[in-house]
Coordinates of C-alpha atoms in Angstrom, one line a residue:
M1 CA 0.0 0.0 0.0
Q2 CA 2.9 2.4 0.8
K3 CA 4.5 1.7 -2.6
K4 CA 1.2 2.3 -4.4
A5 CA 0.7 5.6 -2.5
L6 CA 4.2 6.7 -3.2
V7 CA 3.8 6.0 -7.0
M8 CA 0.5 7.9 -7.0
A9 CA 2.0 10.9 -5.2
V10 CA 5.0 11.1 -7.6
G11 CA 2.7 10.7 -10.6
A12 CA 0.4 13.4 -9.4
A13 CA 3.4 15.7 -8.8
F14 CA 4.6 15.2 -12.4
V15 CA 1.1 15.9 -13.8
M16 CA 0.7 19.1 -11.7
S17 CA 4.1 20.4 -12.7
G18 CA 3.4 19.7 -16.3
A19 CA 0.1 21.5 -16.1
F20 CA 1.8 24.6 -14.5
A21 CA 4.5 24.5 -17.2
Q22 CA 1.8 24.7 -19.9
K23 CA 0.2 27.8 -18.4
K24 CA 1.5 30.8 -20.4
P25 CA 2.2 34.1 -18.7
E26 CA 0.3 37.2 -19.7
P27 CA 2.0 38.8 -22.6
D28 CA 3.6 42.2 -22.1
S29 CA 1.5 43.8 -24.9
V30 CA -2.2 43.1 -25.6
V31 CA -4.5 44.7 -28.3
T32 CA -8.1 43.8 -28.5
L33 CA -10.7 44.7 -31.2
Y34 CA -14.3 44.8 -30.0
G35 CA -17.7 46.3 -30.9
K36 CA -21.5 46.1 -30.9
V37 CA -24.0 46.5 -33.8
Y38 CA -27.6 47.6 -33.2
P39 CA -29.5 47.7 -36.4
E40 CA -33.2 48.6 -35.9
L41 CA -36.3 49.0 -38.0
V42 CA -38.5 51.8 -36.5
F43 CA -42.1 52.7 -37.4
P44 CA -42.8 56.1 -35.7
S45 CA -46.0 58.0 -35.7
S46 CA -47.7 60.7 -33.4
S47 CA -50.8 62.7 -33.0
G48 CA -52.4 65.4 -30.9
A49 CA -49.7 68.1 -31.2
T50 CA -50.3 71.1 -28.8
D51 CA -51.8 74.1 -30.6
A52 CA -49.3 76.7 -31.8
S53 CA -48.6 79.7 -29.5
R54 CA -50.1 77.9 -26.5
E55 CA -47.8 78.5 -23.6
L56 CA -46.6 75.2 -22.1
C57 CA -45.3 76.7 -18.8
S58 CA -43.8 80.0 -17.6
I59 CA -40.3 79.1 -18.5
C60 CA -41.0 76.7 -21.4
G61 CA -42.1 79.2 -24.1
D62 CA -44.8 78.5 -26.7
A63 CA -45.6 75.2 -28.3
A64 CA -44.5 74.7 -31.9
G65 CA -48.0 73.5 -32.9
E66 CA -46.7 71.0 -35.4
N67 CA -46.7 67.3 -35.6
N68 CA -43.2 66.6 -36.8
I69 CA -43.4 62.8 -36.5
I70 CA -45.3 61.4 -39.5
K71 CA -45.9 57.7 -39.9
R72 CA -43.0 56.3 -41.8
T73 CA -40.3 53.5 -41.8
E74 CA -36.8 54.2 -40.6
M75 CA -33.6 52.3 -40.0
E76 CA -31.4 53.2 -37.1
S77 CA -28.2 52.0 -35.5
S78 CA -28.0 53.8 -32.1
N79 CA -24.9 53.1 -30.0
T80 CA -23.3 50.9 -32.7
R81 CA -19.6 51.1 -32.2
L82 CA -16.2 49.6 -33.1
G83 CA -13.2 50.0 -30.8
V84 CA -9.6 49.0 -30.1
R85 CA -8.2 48.8 -26.7
G86 CA -5.0 47.4 -25.2
H87 CA -2.2 47.6 -22.6
E88 CA 1.6 47.6 -22.4
K89 CA 3.2 46.1 -19.3
L90 CA 5.6 48.6 -17.7
G91 CA 6.4 46.8 -14.5
P92 CA 5.3 44.0 -12.1
N93 CA 2.1 45.9 -11.1
L94 CA 1.9 48.7 -13.7
K95 CA 0.4 48.9 -17.2
A96 CA -0.1 51.6 -19.7
I97 CA -3.6 51.4 -21.2
F98 CA -5.4 52.9 -24.2
Q99 CA -8.8 52.8 -25.9
L100 CA -10.1 54.3 -29.2
E101 CA -13.9 53.9 -29.7
T102 CA -15.8 55.0 -32.9
A103 CA -19.5 55.2 -33.4
F104 CA -20.7 54.3 -36.9
G105 CA -24.0 53.9 -38.7
V106 CA -24.8 50.6 -40.4
D107 CA -27.7 52.5 -42.1
S108 CA -25.8 55.5 -43.4
A109 CA -22.4 57.0 -44.1
G110 CA -20.5 59.5 -42.0
T111 CA -18.3 58.5 -39.1
T112 CA -16.2 60.5 -36.6
F113 CA -13.1 58.5 -35.6
A114 CA -12.7 57.9 -31.9
G115 CA -15.8 60.0 -31.1
R116 CA -16.9 57.8 -28.2
D117 CA -14.9 56.9 -25.1
S118 CA -11.2 57.3 -26.0
F119 CA -8.3 57.7 -23.6
V120 CA -4.9 56.8 -22.4
G121 CA -4.0 55.9 -18.8
L122 CA -2.1 53.9 -16.2
A123 CA -3.5 50.9 -14.3
S124 CA -2.1 49.2 -11.2
N125 CA -3.2 47.6 -7.9
W126 CA -3.9 51.1 -6.6
G127 CA -6.5 51.8 -9.3
T128 CA -6.7 53.3 -12.8
V129 CA -6.2 56.8 -14.0
K130 CA -7.4 57.8 -17.5
L131 CA -7.1 61.0 -19.5
G132 CA -9.3 61.7 -22.5
R133 CA -12.9 61.8 -23.5
M134 CA -15.1 59.5 -21.3
D135 CA -18.6 58.9 -19.9
T136 CA -19.1 60.5 -16.5
P137 CA -19.3 58.2 -13.4
F138 CA -22.8 59.6 -12.8
K139 CA -23.8 58.1 -16.2
D140 CA -22.1 54.8 -15.3
Y141 CA -23.5 54.4 -11.8
G142 CA -26.7 56.5 -11.7
D143 CA -28.6 53.7 -13.5
D144 CA -27.1 50.5 -14.7
V145 CA -29.8 48.3 -16.3
S146 CA -30.7 49.3 -19.9
F147 CA -32.4 47.7 -22.8
L148 CA -29.8 45.7 -24.8
G149 CA -27.1 48.0 -23.3
V150 CA -28.4 51.1 -25.0
S151 CA -28.4 53.9 -22.5
S152 CA -29.0 56.9 -24.7
G153 CA -29.6 58.1 -28.2
N154 CA -32.6 55.8 -28.7
F155 CA -36.3 55.8 -27.9
T156 CA -35.7 52.6 -25.8
S157 CA -33.5 54.5 -23.4
T158 CA -34.8 56.5 -20.3
S159 CA -32.0 59.1 -20.2
G160 CA -34.1 61.7 -22.1
V161 CA -36.5 61.8 -19.2
Y162 CA -34.4 60.6 -16.3
R163 CA -31.3 62.6 -17.0
H164 CA -32.6 65.7 -18.8
I165 CA -34.3 68.9 -17.8
G166 CA -37.6 67.9 -19.4
F167 CA -38.6 71.1 -21.3
G168 CA -37.3 73.6 -23.8
G169 CA -35.1 72.6 -26.7
Q170 CA -33.5 69.8 -24.7
N171 CA -30.1 71.4 -25.0
N172 CA -27.6 69.0 -23.6
A173 CA -25.9 71.6 -21.4
A174 CA -28.6 70.6 -18.9
R175 CA -28.2 66.8 -19.3
F176 CA -26.5 64.6 -16.7
H177 CA -25.8 61.7 -19.1
E178 CA -22.9 62.9 -21.1
R179 CA -19.4 62.0 -22.4
R180 CA -17.0 64.7 -21.2
V181 CA -14.0 66.0 -23.0
N182 CA -10.7 67.1 -21.3
A183 CA -11.5 64.6 -18.6
I184 CA -9.4 62.9 -16.0
T185 CA -10.9 59.9 -14.3
Y186 CA -9.8 57.7 -11.3
E187 CA -11.3 54.2 -11.0
S188 CA -10.8 52.3 -7.7
P189 CA -9.3 48.8 -7.7
D190 CA -11.4 45.7 -6.9
W191 CA -12.2 46.1 -3.3
G192 CA -14.6 43.3 -3.0
P193 CA -18.2 44.6 -2.7
I194 CA -17.2 48.3 -3.3
D195 CA -16.0 50.1 -6.3
F196 CA -16.2 53.8 -7.3
K197 CA -15.1 56.4 -9.9
V198 CA -14.3 60.1 -9.7
Q199 CA -14.0 62.5 -12.7
Y200 CA -13.0 66.1 -13.3
S201 CA -13.5 67.7 -16.7
T202 CA -13.4 71.2 -18.2
N203 CA -14.3 72.7 -21.5
E204 CA -11.2 75.0 -21.3
N205 CA -13.2 78.2 -21.6
K206 CA -12.3 79.7 -18.2
T207 CA -12.5 83.5 -18.0
S208 CA -11.9 86.0 -15.2
T209 CA -15.5 85.7 -14.1
R210 CA -16.5 82.1 -15.0
D211 CA -15.0 78.7 -14.7
P212 CA -17.0 76.0 -16.6
H213 CA -16.2 72.5 -15.4
V214 CA -17.9 69.3 -14.2
I215 CA -17.2 67.1 -11.2
S216 CA -18.8 63.6 -11.2
A217 CA -18.7 60.6 -8.9
G218 CA -20.3 57.2 -8.7
L219 CA -20.2 54.3 -6.2
Q220 CA -21.5 50.7 -6.1
Y221 CA -21.9 48.4 -3.1
E222 CA -22.9 44.8 -3.8
M223 CA -24.7 42.6 -1.2
G224 CA -25.2 39.1 -2.8
P225 CA -27.9 39.5 -5.5
F226 CA -28.5 43.1 -4.5
A227 CA -26.4 46.2 -5.4
L228 CA -26.8 49.8 -4.3
L229 CA -25.6 52.4 -6.8
F230 CA -25.0 56.1 -6.0
G231 CA -24.2 59.0 -8.4
Y232 CA -23.4 62.7 -7.8
E233 CA -22.6 65.4 -10.4
V234 CA -22.2 69.1 -10.4
H235 CA -21.9 71.5 -13.4
K236 CA -20.3 74.8 -12.8
D237 CA -21.1 77.7 -15.2
L238 CA -22.6 75.5 -17.9
F239 CA -26.0 77.3 -17.7
G240 CA -28.1 74.2 -18.4
L241 CA -31.3 76.1 -17.4
S242 CA -30.6 79.2 -19.5
A243 CA -29.9 77.0 -22.5
N244 CA -33.5 75.6 -22.4
V245 CA -35.6 78.7 -21.8
P246 CA -36.7 81.5 -24.1
S247 CA -33.9 83.9 -25.0
A248 CA -35.4 86.8 -23.0
M249 CA -35.1 84.8 -19.8
R250 CA -31.5 83.7 -20.1
N251 CA -28.4 84.6 -18.0
N252 CA -25.7 83.0 -20.0
A253 CA -24.5 86.2 -21.7
A254 CA -21.0 87.0 -20.4
A255 CA -22.0 90.6 -19.5
S256 CA -24.7 89.4 -17.1
G257 CA -22.2 88.5 -14.4
V258 CA -24.4 85.6 -13.3
R259 CA -22.8 82.2 -12.4
S260 CA -24.6 78.8 -12.6
K261 CA -24.5 75.6 -10.5
D262 CA -26.5 72.6 -11.7
T263 CA -26.4 69.4 -9.5
A264 CA -27.8 65.9 -9.7
M265 CA -28.0 63.1 -7.2
A266 CA -29.1 59.6 -8.0
V267 CA -29.6 56.3 -6.2
A268 CA -30.5 52.9 -7.7
L269 CA -31.3 49.5 -6.2
K270 CA -30.5 46.5 -8.5
Y271 CA -31.5 42.9 -8.0
K272 CA -30.2 39.9 -10.0
V273 CA -31.9 36.6 -10.3
G274 CA -30.4 34.1 -12.8
I275 CA -29.8 35.9 -16.1
H276 CA -32.4 38.7 -15.2
Q277 CA -31.8 42.1 -13.6
F278 CA -34.4 44.4 -12.1
E279 CA -33.7 48.0 -11.0
I280 CA -35.5 50.9 -9.2
D281 CA -34.0 54.4 -9.7
A282 CA -34.6 57.8 -8.2
N283 CA -32.8 61.1 -8.8
R284 CA -33.0 64.8 -8.0
K285 CA -31.8 67.6 -10.4
K286 CA -31.5 71.2 -9.4
Y287 CA -30.5 74.1 -11.7
E288 CA -29.5 77.4 -10.1
E289 CA -28.6 80.8 -11.6
P290 CA -28.9 83.3 -8.7
N291 CA -29.8 86.8 -9.9
D292 CA -32.1 89.8 -9.0
V293 CA -33.1 90.7 -12.5
I294 CA -36.9 90.8 -13.1
G295 CA -37.9 88.4 -15.9
K296 CA -34.7 86.3 -15.8
V297 CA -34.8 82.6 -14.9
R298 CA -33.3 81.8 -11.4
S299 CA -33.8 78.2 -10.5
Y300 CA -35.6 75.0 -11.3
E301 CA -35.8 71.7 -9.4

């Protein structure tokens, strides 16, 4: 019995050593091509447009009075993208990373190279730092479940209501669901149930009286099948409210001397069961442009 046990032990040792010898180390350089394609057939129609010149609300202006959506057939490809990403090993726990992501239409021509999330950065066991053009952490964490992964730019997404101001020309200066340029983002390492991101971005139009920039943060805490997600974002001097009200009520002219501060807070509860996910979301948006001028917009919540 002792001889048999010894033979089995030695044999197992050789098998294990052979298995480990076959395991290849991670290469120093990795480049990956990836993408998603979302072709759609859409059949839009509408009716019951509000009469022209009918005031919608005190800061919304008059209705157009036109039904611009006629019944027709369309082809769309919202959020279709092609990207390349990779890393270069710089040390035992340090990698240089990059990503170039391009949106394209399968239904039409015209593409802007690297117009989606594109960046360079460093990744280590202390986290990841990225520089470039990226989605905000609020966009990533404020709500996570979306139809087929499409979070914006499509009638199936909720961001037009959940992340926008809800009236006016829907100018995106008021939206909390954007991809910011001139951005620096820090992503935490894998700390078990907790992960978070923080981002600062600017449009590089600072003057002696205004400093337009955005600070965004998001956090997730997982508890078995449940996850709590939190998002916070503040826009300084972007004038999201003025950009969506009639011209006579705006404060965004440089001579006005008015500053703006728009904030959003969001919380989401997510539950996973099998391959399914369910989510409940809530958020609060507030637009502030303090001034004492009669007839000018001041705040909206």
